[in-house]
Short mmCIF file of C-alpha atoms in Angstrom, two decimals:
data_model
loop_
_atom_site.label_atom_id
_atom_site.label_comp_id
_atom_site.label_asym_id
_atom_site.label_seq_id
_atom_site.Cartn_x
_atom_site.Cartn_y
_atom_site.Cartn_z
CA PRO A 144 24.19 17.91 25.38
CA MET A 145 22.49 14.81 24.01
CA ILE A 146 19.18 15.58 25.72
CA VAL A 147 19.00 18.93 23.90
CA HIS A 148 19.77 17.29 20.55
CA GLY A 149 17.12 14.65 21.22
CA GLN A 150 14.56 17.30 22.11
CA VAL A 151 15.30 19.16 18.87
CA HIS A 152 15.06 15.95 16.82
CA GLY A 153 11.67 15.20 18.35
CA GLY A 154 10.50 18.76 17.87
CA ILE A 155 11.46 18.76 14.20
CA GLY A 156 9.69 15.42 13.77
CA GLN A 157 6.55 16.92 15.25
CA GLY A 158 6.86 19.91 12.94
CA VAL A 159 7.32 17.68 9.89
CA GLY A 160 4.13 15.86 10.85
CA GLN A 161 2.22 19.10 11.14
CA ALA A 162 3.58 20.55 7.91
CA LEU A 163 3.38 17.51 5.66
CA LEU A 164 1.45 14.59 7.14
CA GLU A 165 -0.96 15.02 10.02
CA ASN A 166 -4.54 15.83 9.15
CA ALA A 167 -7.55 15.62 11.45
CA HIS A 168 -10.26 15.09 8.85
CA TYR A 169 -13.92 15.45 9.84
CA ASP A 170 -17.01 14.75 7.76
CA ASP A 171 -19.99 17.09 7.53
CA ASN A 172 -21.53 15.56 10.67
CA GLY A 173 -18.46 16.19 12.75
CA GLN A 174 -17.36 12.58 12.70
CA LEU A 175 -13.58 12.20 12.81
CA LEU A 176 -12.55 10.18 9.75
CA THR A 177 -8.85 9.93 10.55
CA ALA A 178 -9.47 8.06 13.78
CA SER A 179 -6.70 5.48 13.56
CA TYR A 180 -3.07 5.44 12.45
CA MET A 181 -4.18 3.69 9.28
CA ASP A 182 -5.63 7.05 8.25
CA TYR A 183 -3.98 9.64 10.48
CA CYS A 184 -0.37 9.96 9.44
CA MET A 185 2.02 10.39 12.34
CA PRO A 186 5.60 11.08 11.26
CA ARG A 187 7.77 7.98 11.49
CA ALA A 188 11.53 7.54 11.53
CA ASP A 189 11.70 6.92 7.78
CA ASP A 190 9.78 10.14 7.09
CA LEU A 191 12.70 12.10 8.51
CA PRO A 192 16.23 12.68 7.26
CA SER A 193 19.32 12.33 9.40
CA MET A 194 19.83 15.56 11.28
CA GLN A 195 22.82 17.34 12.65
CA VAL A 196 22.00 19.75 15.45
CA ASP A 197 24.23 22.68 16.26
CA CYS A 198 23.73 24.77 19.39
CA LEU A 199 24.52 28.41 19.87
CA VAL A 200 24.81 28.57 23.65
CA THR A 201 23.56 31.74 25.31
CA ALA A 202 22.64 31.75 28.98
CA CYS A 203 19.16 32.95 29.93
CA THR A 204 19.38 36.23 31.82
CA HIS A 205 16.04 35.88 33.63
CA ASN A 206 16.86 33.14 36.10
CA ASP A 207 19.74 32.31 38.38
CA LEU A 208 20.65 29.04 36.61
CA GLY A 209 20.73 30.58 33.12
CA VAL A 210 18.64 27.71 31.75
CA LYS A 211 15.87 27.72 29.16
CA GLY A 212 13.58 25.30 27.43
CA CYS A 213 14.53 23.74 24.11
CA GLY A 214 11.78 21.23 23.36
CA GLU A 215 9.59 23.57 21.35
CA ALA A 216 12.33 25.10 19.23
CA GLY A 217 12.28 22.38 16.57
CA ALA A 218 8.50 22.10 16.54
CA ILE A 219 8.06 25.85 16.08
CA ALA A 220 10.71 26.39 13.44
CA SER A 221 10.21 23.37 11.19
CA PRO A 222 6.67 23.97 9.82
CA PRO A 223 7.41 27.47 8.45
CA ALA A 224 10.76 26.24 7.14
CA LEU A 225 9.09 23.35 5.30
CA ILE A 226 6.12 25.30 3.97
CA ASN A 227 8.37 28.15 2.81
CA ALA A 228 10.47 25.57 0.98
CA VAL A 229 7.37 24.08 -0.68
CA ILE A 230 6.11 27.52 -1.71
CA ASP A 231 9.57 28.41 -3.00
CA ALA A 232 9.59 25.27 -5.12
CA LEU A 233 6.11 26.10 -6.47
CA THR A 234 6.82 29.77 -7.18
CA PRO A 235 7.56 29.10 -10.88
CA PHE A 236 3.96 27.84 -11.17
CA GLY A 237 2.59 30.98 -9.56
CA VAL A 238 1.58 29.29 -6.31
CA THR A 239 1.81 31.71 -3.41
CA ASP A 240 -0.05 29.97 -0.59
CA LEU A 241 -0.76 26.45 0.64
CA SER A 242 -2.45 25.31 3.82
CA MET A 243 -0.92 22.61 6.01
CA PRO A 244 -0.48 19.74 5.70
CA ALA A 245 1.14 19.99 2.28
CA THR A 246 0.14 16.51 1.16
CA PRO A 247 1.13 15.21 -2.31
CA GLU A 248 -2.39 15.72 -3.67
CA LYS A 249 -2.59 19.28 -2.30
CA VAL A 250 0.71 20.19 -3.95
CA TRP A 251 -0.37 18.53 -7.21
CA ARG A 252 -3.72 20.32 -7.16
CA ALA A 253 -2.09 23.68 -6.46
CA ILE A 254 0.07 23.18 -9.55
CA GLN A 255 -2.96 22.08 -11.64
CA ASP A 256 -5.02 25.08 -10.50
CA ALA A 257 -2.17 27.51 -11.13
CA GLN A 258 -1.59 26.11 -14.62
CA ALA A 259 -5.30 26.27 -15.42
CA LYS A 260 -5.38 29.87 -14.25
CA ALA A 261 -2.30 30.74 -16.29
CA ALA A 262 -3.90 29.20 -19.39
CA GLU A 263 -6.98 31.44 -19.12
CA MET B 196 -13.00 -8.75 20.08
CA TYR B 197 -15.88 -11.15 20.48
CA ALA B 198 -15.39 -14.67 21.78
CA THR B 199 -14.68 -17.23 19.10
CA THR B 200 -13.40 -20.78 18.72
CA TYR B 201 -9.92 -21.46 17.42
CA VAL B 202 -8.98 -24.67 15.64
CA LYS B 203 -5.71 -25.54 13.97
CA ALA B 204 -6.41 -27.63 10.87
CA THR B 205 -4.09 -30.56 10.14
CA ASP B 206 -4.43 -30.38 6.34
CA VAL B 207 -6.51 -28.66 3.67
CA ALA B 208 -9.27 -31.29 3.75
CA ASP B 209 -9.51 -30.91 7.53
CA ALA B 210 -9.64 -27.13 7.19
CA ALA B 211 -12.43 -27.37 4.61
CA SER B 212 -14.52 -29.68 6.80
CA ARG B 213 -13.98 -27.49 9.89
CA LEU B 214 -15.03 -24.47 7.87
CA ASP B 215 -18.06 -26.32 6.55
CA ALA B 216 -19.07 -27.35 10.09
CA ALA B 217 -18.99 -23.78 11.37
CA ASP B 218 -21.91 -21.37 10.99
CA ASP B 219 -19.70 -18.44 10.06
CA GLY B 220 -16.15 -19.72 10.03
CA LYS B 221 -13.13 -17.78 8.82
CA LEU B 222 -9.82 -19.05 7.56
CA LEU B 223 -6.81 -17.66 9.41
CA ALA B 224 -3.66 -17.30 7.31
CA GLY B 225 -1.22 -14.63 8.49
CA GLY B 226 -4.02 -12.71 10.19
CA MET B 227 -2.66 -9.30 9.22
CA THR B 228 -6.08 -8.12 8.08
CA LEU B 229 -8.39 -10.53 9.91
CA LEU B 230 -7.00 -10.05 13.43
CA PRO B 231 -7.30 -6.22 13.44
CA THR B 232 -10.82 -6.66 12.05
CA LEU B 233 -11.68 -9.01 14.92
CA LYS B 234 -10.11 -6.72 17.49
CA GLN B 235 -12.27 -3.85 16.30
CA ARG B 236 -15.35 -6.08 16.44
CA LEU B 237 -15.93 -5.56 12.73
CA ALA B 238 -16.22 -9.33 12.29
CA ASN B 239 -17.73 -11.95 14.53
CA PRO B 240 -16.88 -15.42 13.21
CA ASP B 241 -17.88 -18.35 15.43
CA CYS B 242 -14.81 -20.31 14.36
CA LEU B 243 -11.28 -19.45 13.25
CA VAL B 244 -9.63 -22.21 11.22
CA ASP B 245 -5.86 -21.74 11.30
CA LEU B 246 -4.07 -22.90 8.14
CA ALA B 247 -0.61 -22.72 9.72
CA GLY B 248 -0.39 -26.52 10.12
CA CYS B 249 -1.55 -27.40 6.59
CA ASP B 250 1.87 -27.41 4.95
CA LEU B 251 0.95 -24.76 2.39
CA GLY B 252 4.25 -22.85 2.41
CA GLY B 253 7.15 -23.00 0.03
CA ILE B 254 8.21 -21.82 -3.42
CA SER B 255 9.10 -23.97 -6.40
CA ASP B 256 10.34 -23.36 -9.92
CA ASP B 257 7.96 -24.92 -12.44
CA GLY B 258 9.93 -23.96 -15.53
CA ASP B 259 7.75 -21.34 -17.22
CA SER B 260 6.30 -20.20 -13.93
CA ILE B 261 6.97 -20.13 -10.22
CA ARG B 262 4.57 -21.65 -7.76
CA ILE B 263 4.18 -20.03 -4.36
CA GLY B 264 2.37 -21.89 -1.58
CA ALA B 265 -0.58 -19.98 -0.16
CA MET B 266 0.90 -19.73 3.34
CA THR B 267 4.25 -18.37 2.13
CA ARG B 268 5.01 -15.20 4.04
CA HIS B 269 5.88 -11.95 2.26
CA VAL B 270 9.37 -11.99 3.78
CA ASP B 271 10.02 -15.44 2.32
CA VAL B 272 8.88 -14.41 -1.17
CA ALA B 273 11.01 -11.26 -0.96
CA ASN B 274 14.11 -13.23 0.04
CA ALA B 275 13.67 -16.30 -2.21
CA PRO B 276 16.48 -16.57 -4.77
CA VAL B 277 14.13 -18.27 -7.26
CA VAL B 278 11.73 -15.30 -7.12
CA GLN B 279 14.53 -12.73 -7.18
CA LYS B 280 15.94 -14.37 -10.30
CA ALA B 281 12.77 -15.21 -12.22
CA ILE B 282 10.49 -12.27 -11.34
CA PRO B 283 12.44 -9.69 -9.34
CA ALA B 284 9.43 -7.35 -9.47
CA VAL B 285 7.50 -9.82 -7.29
CA ALA B 286 10.34 -10.03 -4.77
CA HIS B 287 10.41 -6.23 -4.70
CA LEU B 288 6.62 -6.06 -4.25
CA ALA B 289 6.65 -8.59 -1.40
CA GLY B 290 9.54 -6.78 0.27
CA HIS B 291 7.58 -3.52 0.41
CA ILE B 292 4.21 -4.69 1.74
CA GLY B 293 3.26 -3.03 5.03
CA ASP B 294 6.13 -3.05 7.47
CA ARG B 295 8.62 -5.63 8.70
CA GLN B 296 6.20 -7.07 11.25
CA VAL B 297 3.47 -7.49 8.64
CA ARG B 298 5.88 -9.10 6.16
CA ASN B 299 6.92 -11.60 8.81
CA ARG B 300 3.33 -12.82 9.26
CA GLY B 301 1.28 -11.89 6.19
CA THR B 302 0.88 -14.47 3.41
CA ILE B 303 0.29 -14.36 -0.34
CA GLY B 304 -2.79 -16.58 -0.03
CA GLY B 305 -4.32 -14.36 2.63
CA SER B 306 -3.72 -11.23 0.57
CA VAL B 307 -5.11 -12.71 -2.65
CA ALA B 308 -8.16 -14.27 -0.94
CA ASN B 309 -9.03 -10.99 0.79
CA ASN B 310 -8.62 -8.97 -2.44
CA ASP B 311 -8.30 -5.69 -0.58
CA PRO B 312 -8.63 -2.97 -3.24
CA SER B 313 -5.35 -1.45 -1.99
CA ALA B 314 -3.33 -4.64 -1.56
CA CYS B 315 -0.19 -5.10 -3.66
CA TYR B 316 -0.32 -8.81 -4.52
CA PRO B 317 -3.51 -8.83 -6.62
CA SER B 318 -1.81 -6.52 -9.14
CA ALA B 319 1.07 -8.98 -9.59
CA VAL B 320 -1.21 -11.99 -9.96
CA LEU B 321 -3.40 -10.17 -12.49
CA ALA B 322 -0.61 -8.52 -14.51
CA LEU B 323 1.39 -11.75 -14.73
CA GLY B 324 -1.72 -13.70 -15.75
CA GLY B 325 -1.25 -15.97 -12.78
CA THR B 326 -3.31 -18.93 -11.67
CA VAL B 327 -4.91 -19.37 -8.26
CA HIS B 328 -4.95 -23.01 -7.17
CA THR B 329 -7.49 -24.27 -4.64
CA GLN B 330 -8.20 -27.73 -3.27
CA ASN B 331 -10.79 -28.15 -6.04
CA ARG B 332 -9.58 -26.34 -9.15
CA SER B 333 -7.30 -23.77 -10.75
CA ILE B 334 -8.66 -20.31 -11.48
CA ALA B 335 -7.11 -17.87 -13.98
CA ALA B 336 -6.36 -14.43 -12.53
CA ASP B 337 -8.60 -12.77 -15.13
CA GLU B 338 -11.55 -14.71 -13.68
CA PHE B 339 -10.47 -14.63 -10.05
CA PHE B 340 -10.69 -10.97 -8.96
CA THR B 341 -14.38 -10.17 -9.24
CA GLY B 342 -14.70 -6.94 -7.24
CA MET B 343 -13.69 -5.10 -4.11
CA PHE B 344 -12.99 -7.73 -1.40
CA ASP B 345 -14.63 -10.21 -3.75
CA THR B 346 -13.19 -13.21 -5.58
CA ALA B 347 -14.33 -16.25 -7.55
CA LEU B 348 -13.69 -18.45 -4.51
CA ASP B 349 -16.65 -20.54 -3.39
CA GLU B 350 -17.53 -20.86 0.26
CA ASP B 351 -15.23 -23.38 1.93
CA GLU B 352 -12.80 -23.14 -1.00
CA ILE B 353 -9.21 -22.73 0.13
CA ILE B 354 -6.31 -21.30 -1.86
CA THR B 355 -3.41 -23.75 -1.83
CA ALA B 356 -0.92 -22.03 -4.12
CA ILE B 357 -0.45 -19.27 -6.70
CA SER B 358 1.38 -19.82 -9.99
CA LEU B 359 3.04 -16.79 -11.58
CA PRO B 360 4.30 -17.10 -15.18
CA LYS B 361 7.80 -15.75 -15.76
CA PRO B 362 7.70 -12.59 -17.90
CA GLU B 363 10.48 -11.26 -20.11
CA LYS B 364 10.56 -8.39 -17.69
CA ALA B 365 8.31 -6.78 -15.13
CA GLY B 366 8.16 -3.83 -12.78
CA TYR B 367 5.97 -2.78 -9.85
CA VAL B 368 5.83 0.69 -8.35
CA LYS B 369 3.35 1.94 -5.79
CA PHE B 370 2.54 5.29 -4.31
CA PRO B 371 2.01 4.32 -0.70
CA ASN B 372 -0.62 5.93 1.45
CA PRO B 373 1.60 7.88 3.85
CA ALA B 374 -0.33 6.66 6.89
CA SER B 375 -1.18 3.01 6.20
CA ARG B 376 1.50 2.32 3.57
CA TYR B 377 -1.09 0.47 1.52
CA ALA B 378 -0.95 1.29 -2.19
CA MET B 379 -2.82 4.52 -2.90
CA VAL B 380 -2.03 3.51 -6.46
CA GLY B 381 0.18 0.61 -7.49
CA VAL B 382 0.95 -0.38 -11.07
CA PHE B 383 2.40 -3.74 -12.13
CA VAL B 384 3.74 -3.93 -15.69
CA ALA B 385 4.62 -7.34 -17.15
CA LYS B 386 6.09 -7.83 -20.62
CA PHE B 387 5.68 -11.23 -22.22
CA ALA B 388 6.67 -12.44 -25.67
CA ASP B 389 3.00 -12.25 -26.72
CA GLY B 390 2.19 -8.88 -25.20
CA VAL B 391 2.16 -6.54 -22.23
CA ARG B 392 -0.18 -6.86 -19.27
CA VAL B 393 -0.69 -3.99 -16.83
CA ALA B 394 -2.66 -4.19 -13.58
CA VAL B 395 -3.59 -1.33 -11.28
CA THR B 396 -4.32 -1.67 -7.58
CA GLY B 397 -5.36 0.90 -4.97
CA ALA B 398 -7.39 2.90 -7.44
CA GLY B 399 -10.41 1.04 -8.78
CA GLU B 400 -13.85 1.10 -7.16
CA ASP B 401 -14.09 -2.58 -8.07
CA GLY B 402 -10.62 -3.43 -6.85
CA VAL B 403 -7.66 -4.42 -8.98
CA PHE B 404 -8.12 -4.00 -12.76
CA ARG B 405 -6.20 -4.23 -16.01
CA ALA B 406 -5.29 -0.94 -17.66
CA THR B 407 -6.00 -2.00 -21.24
CA ASP B 408 -5.24 1.45 -22.72
CA ILE B 409 -1.76 1.38 -21.21
CA GLU B 410 -1.32 -2.22 -22.34
CA ALA B 411 -2.13 -1.24 -25.94
CA ALA B 412 0.26 1.71 -25.80
CA LEU B 413 3.08 -0.42 -24.40
CA ASP B 414 2.37 -3.21 -26.89
CA ALA B 415 3.02 -0.73 -29.69
CA ASP B 416 5.99 0.92 -28.02
CA PHE B 417 7.41 -0.38 -24.75
CA SER B 418 8.73 2.92 -23.45
CA VAL B 419 8.04 5.49 -20.75
CA GLY B 420 7.03 8.00 -23.41
CA ALA B 421 4.29 5.72 -24.74
CA ILE B 422 2.30 6.26 -21.55
CA ASP B 423 2.23 10.04 -22.11
CA LYS B 424 -0.08 9.42 -25.08
CA VAL B 425 -2.63 7.56 -22.94
CA SER B 426 -5.47 9.57 -21.43
CA ILE B 427 -6.48 7.98 -18.14
CA SER B 428 -10.06 8.58 -17.07
CA ALA B 429 -11.03 9.13 -13.45
CA ASP B 430 -14.30 7.27 -14.06
CA GLY B 431 -14.60 4.24 -11.80
CA LEU B 432 -11.70 5.28 -9.60
CA MET B 433 -11.96 5.59 -5.84
CA SER B 434 -12.25 8.98 -4.18
CA ASP B 435 -11.59 9.19 -0.45
CA ILE B 436 -9.97 11.41 2.17
CA HIS B 437 -6.52 10.34 0.99
CA ALA B 438 -6.84 10.93 -2.73
CA SER B 439 -9.49 12.05 -5.18
CA ALA B 440 -10.31 10.07 -8.30
CA ASP B 441 -8.56 12.55 -10.62
CA TYR B 442 -5.41 12.51 -8.50
CA ARG B 443 -5.47 8.71 -8.63
CA ALA B 444 -5.79 8.91 -12.43
CA HIS B 445 -2.69 11.11 -12.46
CA LEU B 446 -0.89 8.65 -10.20
CA ILE B 447 -1.75 5.68 -12.45
CA ALA B 448 0.11 7.31 -15.35
CA GLU B 449 3.04 8.30 -13.15
CA MET B 450 3.34 4.90 -11.45
CA ALA B 451 3.05 3.21 -14.87
CA ARG B 452 5.95 5.32 -16.17
CA ARG B 453 8.02 4.38 -13.13
CA ALA B 454 7.05 0.70 -13.46
CA VAL B 455 8.23 0.68 -17.10
CA THR B 456 11.48 2.27 -15.96
CA ALA B 457 11.76 -0.37 -13.23
CA CYS B 458 11.49 -3.07 -15.92
CA GLY B 459 15.01 -2.00 -16.94
#
């Protein structure tokens, strides 16, 4: 159903934000520095690819209607999928871990650090 | 925002006298920077002088250069056949500022006068060796951009137009800040018969600047590979929550390579 596909799209968008973009940055005094959307990066439509959602329909056995929630599925699955993909891409450099969000500078620095370590 | 007075000037002379009469007047062009600043109470001008009625829009072909009226919106520069033909890199730059809403209101004069260290236009004006025209004089780009949010404009001086010389070829590539879409680093490369000029925006602590090392390398050999031989120092580059100075130095080289490629 369209509402399920829409929920999954939104969930994946939220997960992409968490994995790649969104960063609540505080200074040493506890002041939030990313206090507007000029600094805090919410995922936008052009940050996301087109998606095709497939459903494997299994009825829930714990209630009479057989229904279950679907909104969180995309949000839960997409960050590990994305971060695993980033780590996989960085494996040749010897990078084994990266904290979210995997921003361009963080990825670049992980590569720099790994290369510096390898050169020692 | 704080209360202020709004006046719509009828021509440039009227705008200058209105500005002169105000204690702390501000010129309003497209308002894409000024209005958010007012809304957040970061500025408190007693008078806003709107330039919308001063007939400062329009683009003309002056032979060796194109002349863009100060109130010309980004969308109009991006879509102008004369710009697309003579300096496609400028049409590309204008077509990628901010978002669609910003491009429908923001103006070249407003962007250049504000000299935001992350704005796109200053890099084009500087790399092309452009000229900033005001009601009083014409200022060469090399003398115009004097520091972060700072220009050679006098008080009550109003930009009327910008002239951009036509290069043999040019390219502009930016690495946009993912949140604001301002340039985290933007590099404009312009190749003229008498040499290459390269300007970098988004990176310098003093705003837009010419990358003379890259210019020298490209003068000797106009190729992507030439930039690999240039060592770009992080000294004098901005460091903030979005990018450190050394990452910006890395991005300058990368955006310069892409800008040379974009020259075709």
